[in-house]
CSV table of C-alpha atoms in Angstrom, one decimal:
chain,number,residue,atom,x,y,z
A,1,MET,CA,153.4,90.7,52.6
A,2,ALA,CA,150.6,91.0,50.2
A,3,HIS,CA,148.8,94.2,50.2
A,4,LYS,CA,145.2,93.7,51.2
A,5,THR,CA,142.6,96.0,49.8
A,6,LYS,CA,139.6,96.6,51.8
A,7,LYS,CA,136.5,95.5,50.1
A,8,LYS,CA,133.6,98.0,50.3
A,9,PRO,CA,130.5,96.4,51.7
A,10,GLU,CA,127.5,96.5,49.4
A,11,LYS,CA,124.9,99.1,50.2
A,12,THR,CA,121.7,97.6,51.4
A,13,MET,CA,118.3,99.2,50.9
A,14,LYS,CA,118.4,100.4,54.5
A,15,ASP,CA,121.6,102.3,53.8
A,16,LYS,CA,120.2,103.8,50.6
A,17,HIS,CA,117.2,105.2,52.6
A,18,LYS,CA,119.5,106.7,55.2
A,19,LYS,CA,121.4,108.6,52.6
A,20,ASN,CA,118.5,109.7,50.5
A,21,PRO,CA,115.2,109.3,52.3
A,22,VAL,CA,113.3,110.7,49.3
A,23,SER,CA,114.3,108.2,46.8
A,24,GLU,CA,112.0,106.8,44.1
A,25,GLU,CA,111.6,103.5,46.0
A,26,ASN,CA,110.3,105.3,49.1
A,27,LEU,CA,107.6,107.1,47.2
A,28,THR,CA,105.7,104.1,45.8
A,29,GLY,CA,101.9,104.4,46.1
A,30,ILE,CA,102.0,108.2,46.2
A,31,SER,CA,100.6,110.4,43.4
A,32,THR,CA,102.9,112.2,41.1
A,33,ASN,CA,102.0,115.7,42.5
A,34,GLU,CA,102.7,114.5,46.1
A,35,LYS,CA,106.0,112.9,45.0
A,36,GLU,CA,107.1,116.2,43.4
A,37,SER,CA,106.2,118.2,46.5
A,38,VAL,CA,107.9,115.7,48.8
A,39,GLN,CA,111.0,115.5,46.6
A,40,THR,CA,111.3,119.3,46.3
A,41,GLU,CA,110.9,119.8,50.0
A,42,GLY,CA,113.1,116.9,51.0
A,43,ILE,CA,110.5,115.7,53.5
A,44,LYS,CA,109.2,112.2,54.0
A,45,PRO,CA,105.5,111.6,53.1
A,46,ASP,CA,104.5,111.3,56.8
A,47,GLN,CA,106.2,114.6,57.5
A,48,ALA,CA,104.4,116.1,54.5
A,49,ALA,CA,101.0,115.0,55.9
A,50,ALA,CA,101.9,116.3,59.4
A,51,THR,CA,103.0,119.6,57.9
A,52,GLU,CA,99.7,119.8,56.0
A,53,ILE,CA,97.7,119.0,59.1
A,54,GLU,CA,99.7,121.7,61.1
A,55,LYS,CA,99.0,124.2,58.3
A,56,ARG,CA,95.3,123.4,58.3
A,57,LEU,CA,95.2,123.6,62.1
A,58,ALA,CA,96.8,127.0,62.1
A,59,GLU,CA,94.3,128.2,59.5
A,60,LEU,CA,91.4,126.9,61.6
A,61,ASN,CA,92.9,128.4,64.8
A,62,ASP,CA,93.2,131.8,63.0
A,63,LYS,CA,89.6,131.6,61.8
A,64,TYR,CA,88.5,130.7,65.4
A,65,ILE,CA,90.4,133.6,66.9
A,66,ARG,CA,88.9,136.0,64.3
A,67,LEU,CA,85.4,134.7,64.9
A,68,LEU,CA,85.8,135.1,68.6
A,69,ALA,CA,87.0,138.7,68.2
A,70,GLU,CA,84.1,139.4,65.8
A,71,TYR,CA,81.6,138.0,68.4
A,72,ASP,CA,83.2,140.1,71.2
A,73,ASN,CA,82.9,143.2,69.0
A,74,TYR,CA,79.3,142.4,68.2
A,75,ARG,CA,78.4,141.9,71.8
A,76,LYS,CA,80.0,145.2,72.8
A,77,ARG,CA,78.4,147.1,69.9
A,78,THR,CA,75.0,145.6,70.8
A,79,ALA,CA,75.4,146.6,74.5
A,80,ARG,CA,76.3,150.2,73.4
A,81,GLU,CA,73.3,150.4,71.0
A,82,PHE,CA,71.0,149.1,73.8
A,83,GLU,CA,72.3,151.8,76.2
A,84,ASP,CA,71.8,154.4,73.5
A,85,ILE,CA,68.2,153.3,72.9
A,86,ILE,CA,67.5,153.6,76.7
A,87,LYS,CA,69.1,157.0,76.8
A,88,ARG,CA,67.2,158.3,73.8
A,89,GLY,CA,63.9,157.0,75.3
A,90,ALA,CA,64.6,158.7,78.6
A,91,GLU,CA,65.7,161.9,76.7
A,92,LYS,CA,62.4,162.0,74.9
A,93,LEU,CA,60.4,161.7,78.1
A,94,ILE,CA,62.5,164.3,79.8
A,95,ILE,CA,61.9,166.7,76.9
A,96,GLU,CA,58.2,166.2,77.3
A,97,LEU,CA,58.4,166.8,81.0
A,98,LEU,CA,60.2,170.1,80.7
A,99,PRO,CA,57.0,172.2,80.1
A,100,ILE,CA,55.6,170.8,83.4
A,101,LEU,CA,58.7,171.9,85.2
A,102,ASP,CA,58.4,175.3,83.6
A,103,ASN,CA,54.7,175.6,84.7
A,104,LEU,CA,55.6,174.5,88.2
A,105,ASP,CA,58.3,177.2,88.3
A,106,ARG,CA,55.8,179.8,87.1
A,107,ALA,CA,53.3,178.6,89.8
A,108,THR,CA,55.8,178.9,92.6
A,109,GLU,CA,56.8,182.4,91.4
A,110,HIS,CA,53.3,183.6,91.8
A,111,LYS,CA,52.4,181.9,95.1
A,112,ASN,CA,52.6,185.2,97.0
A,113,ASP,CA,50.8,187.3,94.4
A,114,LYS,CA,47.3,188.6,95.0
A,115,THR,CA,45.8,185.8,93.0
A,116,THR,CA,43.2,183.9,94.9
A,117,TYR,CA,43.8,180.5,96.4
A,118,ASP,CA,41.3,178.9,94.0
A,119,GLU,CA,43.1,180.2,91.0
A,120,TYR,CA,46.4,178.9,92.3
A,121,ILE,CA,44.9,175.4,92.9
A,122,LYS,CA,43.3,175.5,89.5
A,123,GLY,CA,46.7,176.2,87.9
A,124,ILE,CA,48.3,173.3,89.9
A,125,ALA,CA,45.4,171.0,88.8
A,126,MET,CA,46.1,172.0,85.1
A,127,ILE,CA,49.8,171.1,85.6
A,128,GLU,CA,48.9,167.8,87.1
A,129,GLU,CA,46.6,167.1,84.2
A,130,GLN,CA,49.4,168.0,81.7
A,131,PHE,CA,51.8,165.7,83.6
A,132,ARG,CA,49.3,162.7,83.6
A,133,ALA,CA,48.7,163.2,79.8
A,134,ILE,CA,52.5,163.0,79.1
A,135,LEU,CA,52.8,159.9,81.2
A,136,SER,CA,49.8,158.3,79.5
A,137,ARG,CA,51.3,159.0,76.1
A,138,ALA,CA,54.5,157.3,77.3
A,139,GLY,CA,52.4,154.1,78.2
A,140,LEU,CA,51.6,154.6,81.9
A,141,GLU,CA,48.1,153.6,83.0
A,142,PRO,CA,46.7,154.1,86.5
A,143,LEU,CA,45.2,151.1,88.3
A,144,ASN,CA,41.7,152.0,89.6
A,145,ALA,CA,41.3,149.7,92.5
A,146,GLU,CA,38.5,151.2,94.7
A,147,GLY,CA,35.3,149.2,94.6
A,148,LYS,CA,36.9,146.2,92.8
A,149,PRO,CA,37.6,142.7,94.1
A,150,PHE,CA,41.1,142.4,95.7
A,151,ASP,CA,43.6,141.0,93.2
A,152,PRO,CA,47.1,140.1,94.6
A,153,ASN,CA,48.5,140.6,91.1
A,154,LEU,CA,47.4,144.2,91.2
A,155,HIS,CA,47.0,145.2,94.8
A,156,ASP,CA,49.0,145.1,98.1
A,157,ALA,CA,46.6,144.9,101.1
A,158,LEU,CA,47.7,147.1,103.9
A,159,LEU,CA,44.9,146.1,106.2
A,160,GLN,CA,41.4,144.5,106.4
A,161,ILE,CA,38.4,146.3,107.9
A,162,GLU,CA,34.8,145.4,108.6
A,163,SER,CA,32.5,147.1,106.1
A,164,ASP,CA,28.7,147.2,105.7
A,165,LYS,CA,29.0,148.9,102.3
A,166,HIS,CA,31.2,146.3,100.7
A,167,LYS,CA,31.2,142.5,100.2
A,168,THR,CA,34.1,140.5,101.7
A,169,GLY,CA,37.3,140.8,99.7
A,170,MET,CA,36.5,144.1,98.0
A,171,VAL,CA,38.8,147.1,98.0
A,172,THR,CA,37.2,149.7,100.2
A,173,SER,CA,39.8,152.5,99.6
A,174,GLU,CA,43.1,153.1,97.9
A,175,VAL,CA,46.0,154.5,100.0
A,176,GLU,CA,48.5,154.7,97.2
A,177,LYS,CA,47.6,154.4,93.5
A,178,GLY,CA,49.2,151.6,91.4
A,179,TYR,CA,50.3,151.9,87.8
A,180,MET,CA,50.9,149.7,84.8
A,181,PHE,CA,53.4,150.5,82.1
A,182,GLU,CA,52.9,148.9,78.7
A,183,GLY,CA,50.6,146.3,80.2
A,184,LYS,CA,53.0,145.4,83.1
A,185,VAL,CA,52.3,146.3,86.7
A,186,ILE,CA,55.2,148.5,87.8
A,187,ARG,CA,53.6,149.5,91.1
A,188,HIS,CA,50.9,147.7,93.0
A,189,SER,CA,48.0,149.7,94.5
A,190,LYS,CA,48.2,149.9,98.3
A,191,VAL,CA,44.7,149.2,99.4
A,192,ILE,CA,42.4,148.5,102.3
A,193,VAL,CA,40.2,145.4,101.9
A,194,SER,CA,36.9,144.5,103.5
A,195,LYS,CA,36.4,141.5,105.7
């Protein structure tokens, strides 16, 4: 019997690609730099593009996370600074009010002394004047309502009464004084209005 030798089949292009996916034939139409990076990495051109996209996505994601953290830190810092500003403003007003508290303490210490009632009332009036001056410097203004036309933006009418002295819709008396702070009404005057 004759010995038969097996003939090896010829390799087709498909077989060549399976064995070496990064052959020169596979890299037609790609620049030399890209060919070199693909050949050194042993990655197909499509995989190289995908890897590059993933790398860019990771960079953008990292930038986004850092930006988000920066914004969160900015928001917290701004909130702390705002609270500090409010505290400092309140502290400044409290420091200015302390002398009034001292004067009221002195007045109550001497309430049973032999000072006359008139002197005592005069001292209290001086303390009130000092208190109003401090509030005025802080931006507080009283609303003077009596004798003026009723304005719902400034006044709260408690009741209406008949009046021969006033025209209809005029404030006849003020039950509780209203105030403005820095041009904004913070408490309406409680008033009685004429019919």
